[in-house]
Amino acid sequence: MGPGEERPVAAGACEGVSKLELLKLRAAERIDEAAERLGALSRAIWSEPELAYEEHHAHRVLTRFFEQEPPAAAWAVQPHYQLPTAFRAEWEPPGGRASAALRPLHVAFLCEYDALPGIGHACGHNLIAEVGAAAALGVKGALEGLPGPPPPVKVIVLGTPAEEDGGGKIDLIEAGAFKNLDVVFMAHPSQENAAYLPDVAEHDVTVKYYGKASHAAAYPWEGVNALDAAVLAYNNLSMLRQQMKPTWRVHGIIKNGGVKPNIIPSYSELLYYIRAPSMKELQVLTKKAEDCFRAAALATGCTSTDFGNVTFVVPGIHPYFYIGSKALNHTEQYTEAAGSQEAQFYTLRTAKALAMTALDVIFKPELLERIREDFKLKLQEEQFSNTIE
């Protein structure tokens, strides 16, 4: 197949409209047909907000959605996939592989569905789940009923919990859930439509200090104060900000600082997000932050451990979409907007765009090859190796 050529799609295309464009129209029609079910899915998640790793209701709603999506048993659904509130749904067109040895293209759509403490779905994760589900239905609808053998492709929906707190995607990456995926799609609600917004590379770090408990009034000299270490680390990082670039971010909290005032804390814990525009800069900033953590342990006599994970494992896109409100994410006003009927129009329009882009990847081999090459170059630029493949 030569450069710029498309995989065969269907005979009898309308004059002036390419076969691929007809498939895209079919995907959009399929999403419109399912609009009522998709809206109900989003509202069910929005109306019962759940925190990270506790999204049991959302997990049930989403897995049942795919289990009941007609025709019966079309999707192979794995509930509790690697994590209690994660899931995986797969669909493959019958006859899509001429032989068992032919590996299908793995196209994945991600769903998020955790909420924020106190203000519910103020980041619109109910809409992220809806976009992922709708786009997957659109691609499936486009590929169903193709005359002749369909392309070798597997459509995958991954339910990824705990985006707001805990790093559910990191857990899934480490469990191998992203292995063998060729390209990943998701979209996030925002105040504007954008193919790209200046996100940053992020390193989530949990730092734990271990000291020695003692009575704070009677024998304080016998203790090693783990809370002092946490406070020192916090102050060290506050001082570091004076020398940080404007595009660098370090922010965190003290999650555990002791039990009672009269007991010198033997344990403390901090959670920090370290962010920079690129992986290369992130490595520099992370080293500076780790020095701050270690210095606090050294000064107080505590021992420390830290855990973090940042990775690039699969190429993908993460556009942003307007939902009819200029309210800022993580506000009560955005929670209201995420549950509004107006948001449905923009959400389904975004799902159609993702489905159409996925069809481009499926039917334009040269596009997929260019994506893979760009991904490799990006890893080389960032001096980062893909440890999953």
Short mmCIF file of C-alpha atoms in Angstrom, two decimals:
data_model
loop_
_atom_site.label_atom_id
_atom_site.label_comp_id
_atom_site.label_asym_id
_atom_site.label_seq_id
_atom_site.Cartn_x
_atom_site.Cartn_y
_atom_site.Cartn_z
CA MET A 1 0.00 0.00 0.00
CA GLY A 2 1.55 3.26 -1.14
CA PRO A 3 1.95 6.49 0.83
CA GLY A 4 -1.32 8.33 1.27
CA GLU A 5 -3.45 5.33 0.34
CA GLU A 6 -6.28 4.15 2.54
CA ARG A 7 -7.26 0.63 3.48
CA PRO A 8 -10.30 -0.55 1.48
CA VAL A 9 -13.50 0.49 3.20
CA ALA A 10 -16.65 -0.24 1.23
CA ALA A 11 -18.04 -0.30 -2.26
CA GLY A 12 -20.66 2.13 -3.52
CA ALA A 13 -19.46 5.33 -1.88
CA CYS A 14 -21.40 8.44 -2.82
CA GLU A 15 -19.78 10.53 -5.50
CA GLY A 16 -17.65 13.29 -4.01
CA VAL A 17 -17.47 11.65 -0.60
CA SER A 18 -14.60 9.31 0.23
CA LYS A 19 -15.29 5.90 1.67
CA LEU A 20 -13.50 6.86 4.87
CA GLU A 21 -15.65 9.98 5.22
CA LEU A 22 -18.76 7.81 4.91
CA LEU A 23 -17.47 5.66 7.74
CA LYS A 24 -16.96 8.76 9.85
CA LEU A 25 -20.54 9.82 9.18
CA ARG A 26 -21.68 6.36 10.23
CA ALA A 27 -19.72 6.69 13.49
CA ALA A 28 -21.38 10.04 14.21
CA GLU A 29 -24.82 8.58 13.48
CA ARG A 30 -24.17 5.68 15.83
CA ILE A 31 -23.25 8.10 18.63
CA ASP A 32 -26.41 10.13 18.00
CA GLU A 33 -28.51 6.96 18.12
CA ALA A 34 -27.04 6.12 21.54
CA ALA A 35 -27.28 9.70 22.87
CA GLU A 36 -30.04 8.94 25.38
CA ARG A 37 -28.19 5.96 26.85
CA LEU A 38 -24.93 7.88 26.94
CA GLY A 39 -26.54 10.83 28.70
CA ALA A 40 -28.07 8.48 31.26
CA LEU A 41 -24.64 6.92 31.81
CA SER A 42 -23.09 10.32 32.50
CA ARG A 43 -25.90 11.42 34.81
CA ALA A 44 -25.71 8.18 36.79
CA ILE A 45 -22.00 8.78 37.47
CA TRP A 46 -22.45 12.51 38.13
CA SER A 47 -25.32 12.01 40.59
CA GLU A 48 -23.34 9.64 42.83
CA PRO A 49 -19.79 11.06 43.02
CA GLU A 50 -17.16 8.70 44.42
CA LEU A 51 -13.57 9.32 45.45
CA ALA A 52 -10.43 7.65 44.10
CA TYR A 53 -10.42 3.85 44.32
CA GLU A 54 -13.98 3.93 45.71
CA GLU A 55 -15.84 4.27 42.40
CA HIS A 56 -17.92 1.11 42.84
CA HIS A 57 -21.17 2.63 41.56
CA ALA A 58 -19.50 4.15 38.49
CA HIS A 59 -17.73 0.84 37.84
CA ARG A 60 -21.07 -1.01 37.90
CA VAL A 61 -22.76 1.55 35.67
CA LEU A 62 -20.01 1.44 33.06
CA THR A 63 -19.54 -2.33 32.97
CA ARG A 64 -23.30 -2.86 32.67
CA PHE A 65 -23.42 -0.28 29.89
CA PHE A 66 -21.06 -2.36 27.77
CA GLU A 67 -22.51 -5.71 28.84
CA GLN A 68 -25.96 -4.56 27.70
CA GLU A 69 -24.87 -2.71 24.57
CA PRO A 70 -26.65 -4.37 21.63
CA PRO A 71 -26.25 -6.85 20.13
CA ALA A 72 -26.02 -9.03 23.23
CA ALA A 73 -22.51 -9.97 24.35
CA ALA A 74 -20.93 -7.80 21.65
CA TRP A 75 -18.35 -6.53 24.13
CA ALA A 76 -16.08 -8.80 26.13
CA VAL A 77 -16.15 -7.07 29.51
CA GLN A 78 -13.65 -7.68 32.31
CA PRO A 79 -14.85 -6.01 35.52
CA HIS A 80 -12.34 -5.39 38.32
CA TYR A 81 -9.57 -5.41 35.72
CA GLN A 82 -6.25 -5.31 37.65
CA LEU A 83 -7.89 -2.95 40.20
CA PRO A 84 -11.21 -3.31 42.05
CA THR A 85 -12.79 -0.33 40.28
CA ALA A 86 -11.07 -0.61 36.89
CA PHE A 87 -12.50 -2.43 33.88
CA ARG A 88 -11.68 -3.42 30.34
CA ALA A 89 -14.16 -3.88 27.48
CA GLU A 90 -13.10 -5.22 24.07
CA TRP A 91 -14.79 -5.58 20.72
CA GLU A 92 -13.36 -7.07 17.55
CA PRO A 93 -15.24 -7.24 14.24
CA PRO A 94 -16.01 -10.82 13.25
CA GLY A 95 -13.67 -11.94 10.51
CA GLY A 96 -11.30 -9.07 11.13
CA ARG A 97 -8.27 -11.33 11.09
CA ALA A 98 -7.53 -13.55 8.11
CA SER A 99 -5.51 -15.80 10.41
CA ALA A 100 -4.89 -16.19 14.12
CA ALA A 101 -1.28 -15.13 13.54
CA LEU A 102 -2.32 -11.67 12.33
CA ARG A 103 -2.19 -9.19 15.22
CA PRO A 104 -5.00 -6.63 15.16
CA LEU A 105 -4.43 -2.95 15.71
CA HIS A 106 -5.28 -2.14 19.35
CA VAL A 107 -7.15 1.17 19.61
CA ALA A 108 -8.08 2.19 23.16
CA PHE A 109 -10.38 4.79 24.69
CA LEU A 110 -9.94 5.77 28.33
CA CYS A 111 -12.70 6.50 30.83
CA GLU A 112 -12.18 8.37 34.08
CA TYR A 113 -14.91 8.57 36.71
CA ASP A 114 -13.58 9.56 40.14
CA ALA A 115 -14.80 12.74 41.83
CA LEU A 116 -13.37 15.34 44.19
CA PRO A 117 -13.91 15.51 47.96
CA GLY A 118 -16.81 17.74 48.90
CA ILE A 119 -17.67 19.12 45.45
CA GLY A 120 -18.40 16.04 43.37
CA HIS A 121 -17.59 15.96 39.67
CA ALA A 122 -15.98 19.38 39.55
CA CYS A 123 -13.49 18.14 36.96
CA GLY A 124 -16.15 16.58 34.74
CA HIS A 125 -14.94 13.01 34.92
CA ASN A 126 -18.49 11.81 34.27
CA LEU A 127 -18.10 13.45 30.86
CA ILE A 128 -14.69 11.85 30.29
CA ALA A 129 -16.33 8.46 30.87
CA GLU A 130 -19.13 9.37 28.47
CA VAL A 131 -16.73 10.56 25.77
CA GLY A 132 -14.70 7.35 25.97
CA ALA A 133 -17.77 5.13 25.84
CA ALA A 134 -19.38 7.13 23.03
CA ALA A 135 -16.26 7.22 20.86
CA ALA A 136 -15.85 3.45 21.22
CA LEU A 137 -19.48 2.91 20.18
CA GLY A 138 -18.93 5.18 17.21
CA VAL A 139 -15.93 3.23 15.94
CA LYS A 140 -17.73 -0.07 16.49
CA GLY A 141 -20.80 1.22 14.66
CA ALA A 142 -18.69 2.37 11.72
CA LEU A 143 -16.94 -0.99 11.38
CA GLU A 144 -20.06 -3.13 11.76
CA GLY A 145 -21.63 -4.24 8.53
CA LEU A 146 -18.69 -3.45 6.28
CA PRO A 147 -18.94 -5.43 3.03
CA GLY A 148 -16.03 -7.78 2.71
CA PRO A 149 -13.50 -8.56 5.41
CA PRO A 150 -13.19 -5.83 8.06
CA PRO A 151 -9.79 -4.43 9.02
CA PRO A 152 -7.82 -6.27 11.72
CA VAL A 153 -8.59 -4.05 14.69
CA LYS A 154 -9.57 -4.43 18.33
CA VAL A 155 -11.49 -1.60 20.02
CA ILE A 156 -10.70 -1.38 23.74
CA VAL A 157 -12.23 0.70 26.50
CA LEU A 158 -10.17 1.02 29.68
CA GLY A 159 -11.82 2.23 32.85
CA THR A 160 -9.10 4.04 34.77
CA PRO A 161 -9.99 4.97 38.36
CA ALA A 162 -8.27 7.33 40.77
CA GLU A 163 -7.04 10.10 38.49
CA GLU A 164 -7.53 12.79 41.12
CA ASP A 165 -5.69 11.06 43.95
CA GLY A 166 -3.53 7.98 43.91
CA GLY A 167 -2.53 7.48 40.30
CA GLY A 168 -4.81 4.73 39.01
CA LYS A 169 -3.22 4.82 35.56
CA ILE A 170 0.20 4.25 37.11
CA ASP A 171 -1.16 1.19 38.90
CA LEU A 172 -2.62 -0.09 35.63
CA ILE A 173 0.60 0.59 33.74
CA GLU A 174 2.59 -1.37 36.29
CA ALA A 175 0.05 -4.20 36.07
CA GLY A 176 0.51 -4.38 32.29
CA ALA A 177 -2.89 -2.99 31.31
CA PHE A 178 -1.38 -0.70 28.65
CA LYS A 179 0.86 -3.35 27.14
CA ASN A 180 0.32 -3.93 23.40
CA LEU A 181 -1.93 -0.89 22.96
CA ASP A 182 -1.08 0.92 19.73
CA VAL A 183 -2.79 4.25 20.34
CA VAL A 184 -4.90 5.72 23.14
CA PHE A 185 -7.62 8.38 23.06
CA MET A 186 -9.30 10.43 25.76
CA ALA A 187 -10.66 13.96 26.13
CA HIS A 188 -11.00 16.24 29.15
CA PRO A 189 -13.58 18.96 29.88
CA SER A 190 -12.22 22.48 30.09
CA GLN A 191 -13.18 26.12 29.46
CA GLU A 192 -12.25 25.90 25.78
CA ASN A 193 -11.77 23.54 22.88
CA ALA A 194 -8.13 22.70 22.32
CA ALA A 195 -6.24 19.89 20.65
CA TYR A 196 -3.50 20.57 23.15
CA LEU A 197 -3.14 22.62 26.31
CA PRO A 198 0.21 23.14 28.05
CA ASP A 199 0.13 20.13 30.32
CA VAL A 200 3.28 19.14 32.15
CA ALA A 201 5.20 16.00 32.90
CA GLU A 202 4.38 14.98 36.43
CA HIS A 203 6.08 12.96 39.15
CA ASP A 204 3.85 11.99 42.06
CA VAL A 205 5.93 11.35 45.16
CA THR A 206 4.93 9.89 48.50
CA VAL A 207 7.61 10.48 51.14
CA LYS A 208 7.52 8.59 54.43
CA TYR A 209 9.67 9.48 57.43
CA TYR A 210 10.32 7.01 60.23
CA GLY A 211 11.46 8.25 63.63
CA LYS A 212 11.08 7.00 67.19
CA ALA A 213 8.14 7.63 69.50
CA SER A 214 8.67 8.98 72.99
CA HIS A 215 6.74 10.93 75.61
CA ALA A 216 6.94 14.56 74.50
CA ALA A 217 6.99 15.94 78.08
CA ALA A 218 8.82 13.31 80.11
CA TYR A 219 11.51 11.98 77.75
CA PRO A 220 11.59 14.06 74.56
CA TRP A 221 15.33 13.44 74.09
CA GLU A 222 14.58 9.74 73.60
CA GLY A 223 12.47 10.42 70.54
CA VAL A 224 13.21 11.04 66.88
CA ASN A 225 10.54 13.36 65.54
CA ALA A 226 9.20 12.29 62.15
CA LEU A 227 6.90 15.31 62.02
CA ASP A 228 9.93 17.60 62.28
CA ALA A 229 11.31 15.88 59.19
CA ALA A 230 8.06 16.46 57.30
CA VAL A 231 7.95 20.13 58.31
CA LEU A 232 11.60 20.62 57.34
CA ALA A 233 11.00 19.00 53.97
CA TYR A 234 7.98 21.24 53.41
CA ASN A 235 10.02 24.33 54.28
CA ASN A 236 12.98 23.17 52.18
CA LEU A 237 10.73 22.93 49.13
CA SER A 238 9.22 26.32 49.89
CA MET A 239 12.74 27.79 49.82
CA LEU A 240 13.49 25.93 46.59
CA ARG A 241 10.71 27.80 44.78
CA GLN A 242 12.86 30.95 44.68
CA GLN A 243 15.23 29.15 42.31
CA MET A 244 12.57 27.36 40.28
CA LYS A 245 11.74 28.23 36.69
CA PRO A 246 8.33 29.87 36.11
CA THR A 247 7.12 26.69 34.38
CA TRP A 248 8.08 24.36 37.26
CA ARG A 249 5.62 23.39 39.94
CA VAL A 250 6.07 21.64 43.29
CA HIS A 251 3.08 21.36 45.58
CA GLY A 252 2.12 18.98 48.33
CA ILE A 253 0.53 18.21 51.66
CA ILE A 254 1.43 16.53 54.94
CA LYS A 255 -0.88 13.51 55.01
CA ASN A 256 0.19 12.13 58.38
CA GLY A 257 1.81 14.05 61.20
CA GLY A 258 1.32 12.03 64.35
CA VAL A 259 -1.38 10.78 66.70
CA LYS A 260 -1.34 12.84 69.92
CA PRO A 261 0.42 16.06 70.98
CA ASN A 262 2.13 14.36 73.93
CA ILE A 263 3.70 11.64 71.77
CA ILE A 264 6.65 12.46 69.55
CA PRO A 265 5.54 11.23 66.12
CA SER A 266 7.36 8.13 64.93
CA TYR A 267 5.88 8.37 61.44
CA SER A 268 4.96 11.11 58.98
CA GLU A 269 3.96 11.13 55.35
CA LEU A 270 3.91 13.74 52.60
CA LEU A 271 2.33 13.64 49.15
CA TYR A 272 3.88 15.89 46.51
CA TYR A 273 3.23 16.57 42.83
CA ILE A 274 6.35 17.64 40.95
CA ARG A 275 5.68 19.08 37.49
CA ALA A 276 7.70 20.49 34.60
CA PRO A 277 7.08 21.09 30.87
CA SER A 278 9.19 18.12 29.75
CA MET A 279 10.60 14.88 31.07
CA LYS A 280 14.12 16.26 30.85
CA GLU A 281 13.28 19.26 33.04
CA LEU A 282 11.23 17.06 35.34
CA GLN A 283 14.28 14.92 36.05
CA VAL A 284 16.23 18.03 37.08
CA LEU A 285 13.44 19.31 39.32
CA THR A 286 12.84 15.88 40.85
CA LYS A 287 16.52 15.62 41.82
CA LYS A 288 16.31 19.01 43.58
CA ALA A 289 13.13 17.97 45.42
CA GLU A 290 14.61 14.64 46.47
CA ASP A 291 17.61 16.47 47.93
CA CYS A 292 15.18 18.52 50.03
CA PHE A 293 13.51 15.35 51.29
CA ARG A 294 16.82 13.66 52.11
CA ALA A 295 18.19 16.76 53.86
CA ALA A 296 15.18 16.78 56.19
CA ALA A 297 15.79 13.15 57.12
CA LEU A 298 19.48 13.83 57.74
CA ALA A 299 18.80 16.87 59.94
CA THR A 300 16.30 15.06 62.17
CA GLY A 301 17.87 11.61 62.28
CA CYS A 302 14.89 9.99 60.57
CA THR A 303 14.97 7.44 57.80
CA SER A 304 12.92 8.06 54.67
CA THR A 305 11.46 6.28 51.68
CA ASP A 306 9.82 7.70 48.59
CA PHE A 307 7.80 6.26 45.75
CA GLY A 308 7.17 7.79 42.40
CA ASN A 309 6.44 6.78 38.84
CA VAL A 310 6.38 8.71 35.61
CA THR A 311 6.23 6.94 32.32
CA PHE A 312 5.49 7.19 28.64
CA VAL A 313 4.14 3.87 27.41
CA VAL A 314 1.87 4.41 24.43
CA PRO A 315 1.19 7.24 21.96
CA GLY A 316 -2.13 8.99 22.32
CA ILE A 317 -4.04 12.25 22.24
CA HIS A 318 -5.67 14.15 25.08
CA PRO A 319 -7.69 17.08 23.68
CA TYR A 320 -9.80 19.41 25.80
CA PHE A 321 -13.40 20.42 25.17
CA TYR A 322 -15.71 23.24 26.15
CA ILE A 323 -18.92 22.18 27.94
CA GLY A 324 -20.91 25.40 27.76
CA SER A 325 -19.47 27.08 30.85
CA LYS A 326 -16.54 29.36 31.58
CA ALA A 327 -16.42 28.17 35.21
CA LEU A 328 -13.06 26.86 36.32
CA ASN A 329 -12.42 23.19 36.94
CA HIS A 330 -12.46 22.10 40.60
CA THR A 331 -15.21 24.58 41.52
CA GLU A 332 -18.84 24.05 42.51
CA GLN A 333 -19.89 25.93 39.38
CA TYR A 334 -18.05 23.41 37.22
CA THR A 335 -19.75 20.54 39.04
CA GLU A 336 -23.10 22.04 38.04
CA ALA A 337 -21.96 22.52 34.44
CA ALA A 338 -20.70 18.93 34.17
CA GLY A 339 -24.18 17.66 35.03
CA SER A 340 -26.06 20.01 32.72
CA GLN A 341 -27.95 19.10 29.57
CA GLU A 342 -25.98 21.74 27.66
CA ALA A 343 -22.76 19.81 28.31
CA GLN A 344 -24.20 16.82 26.44
CA PHE A 345 -24.01 18.52 23.05
CA TYR A 346 -20.33 19.34 23.46
CA THR A 347 -19.49 15.97 24.98
CA LEU A 348 -21.00 13.96 22.11
CA ARG A 349 -19.45 16.28 19.55
CA THR A 350 -16.06 15.57 21.10
CA ALA A 351 -16.74 11.83 21.10
CA LYS A 352 -17.48 12.02 17.37
CA ALA A 353 -14.16 13.79 16.78
CA LEU A 354 -12.27 11.08 18.71
CA ALA A 355 -14.06 8.31 16.82
CA MET A 356 -13.28 9.93 13.48
CA THR A 357 -9.63 10.36 14.43
CA ALA A 358 -9.47 6.70 15.44
CA LEU A 359 -10.87 5.72 12.04
CA ASP A 360 -8.10 7.77 10.40
CA VAL A 361 -5.55 5.74 12.36
CA ILE A 362 -7.25 2.45 11.47
CA PHE A 363 -7.55 3.09 7.74
CA LYS A 364 -4.39 5.14 7.10
CA PRO A 365 -1.37 2.94 7.83
CA GLU A 366 1.05 5.75 7.01
CA LEU A 367 -0.56 7.91 9.71
CA LEU A 368 -0.06 5.21 12.32
CA GLU A 369 3.55 4.80 11.24
CA ARG A 370 4.11 8.54 11.55
CA ILE A 371 2.57 8.49 15.03
CA ARG A 372 4.93 5.71 16.08
CA GLU A 373 7.96 7.52 14.70
CA ASP A 374 6.99 10.77 16.43
CA PHE A 375 6.53 8.86 19.67
CA LYS A 376 10.01 7.32 19.42
CA LEU A 377 11.54 10.72 18.71
CA LYS A 378 9.76 12.20 21.71
CA LEU A 379 11.15 9.47 23.96
CA GLN A 380 14.64 10.11 22.61
CA GLU A 381 14.30 13.86 23.14
CA GLU A 382 13.25 13.30 26.72
CA GLN A 383 15.97 10.66 27.24
CA PHE A 384 13.26 8.30 28.43
CA SER A 385 12.93 4.60 27.70
CA ASN A 386 9.64 2.74 27.36
CA THR A 387 9.89 0.00 29.96
CA ILE A 388 6.58 -1.62 29.05
CA GLU A 389 7.41 -2.80 25.53
#
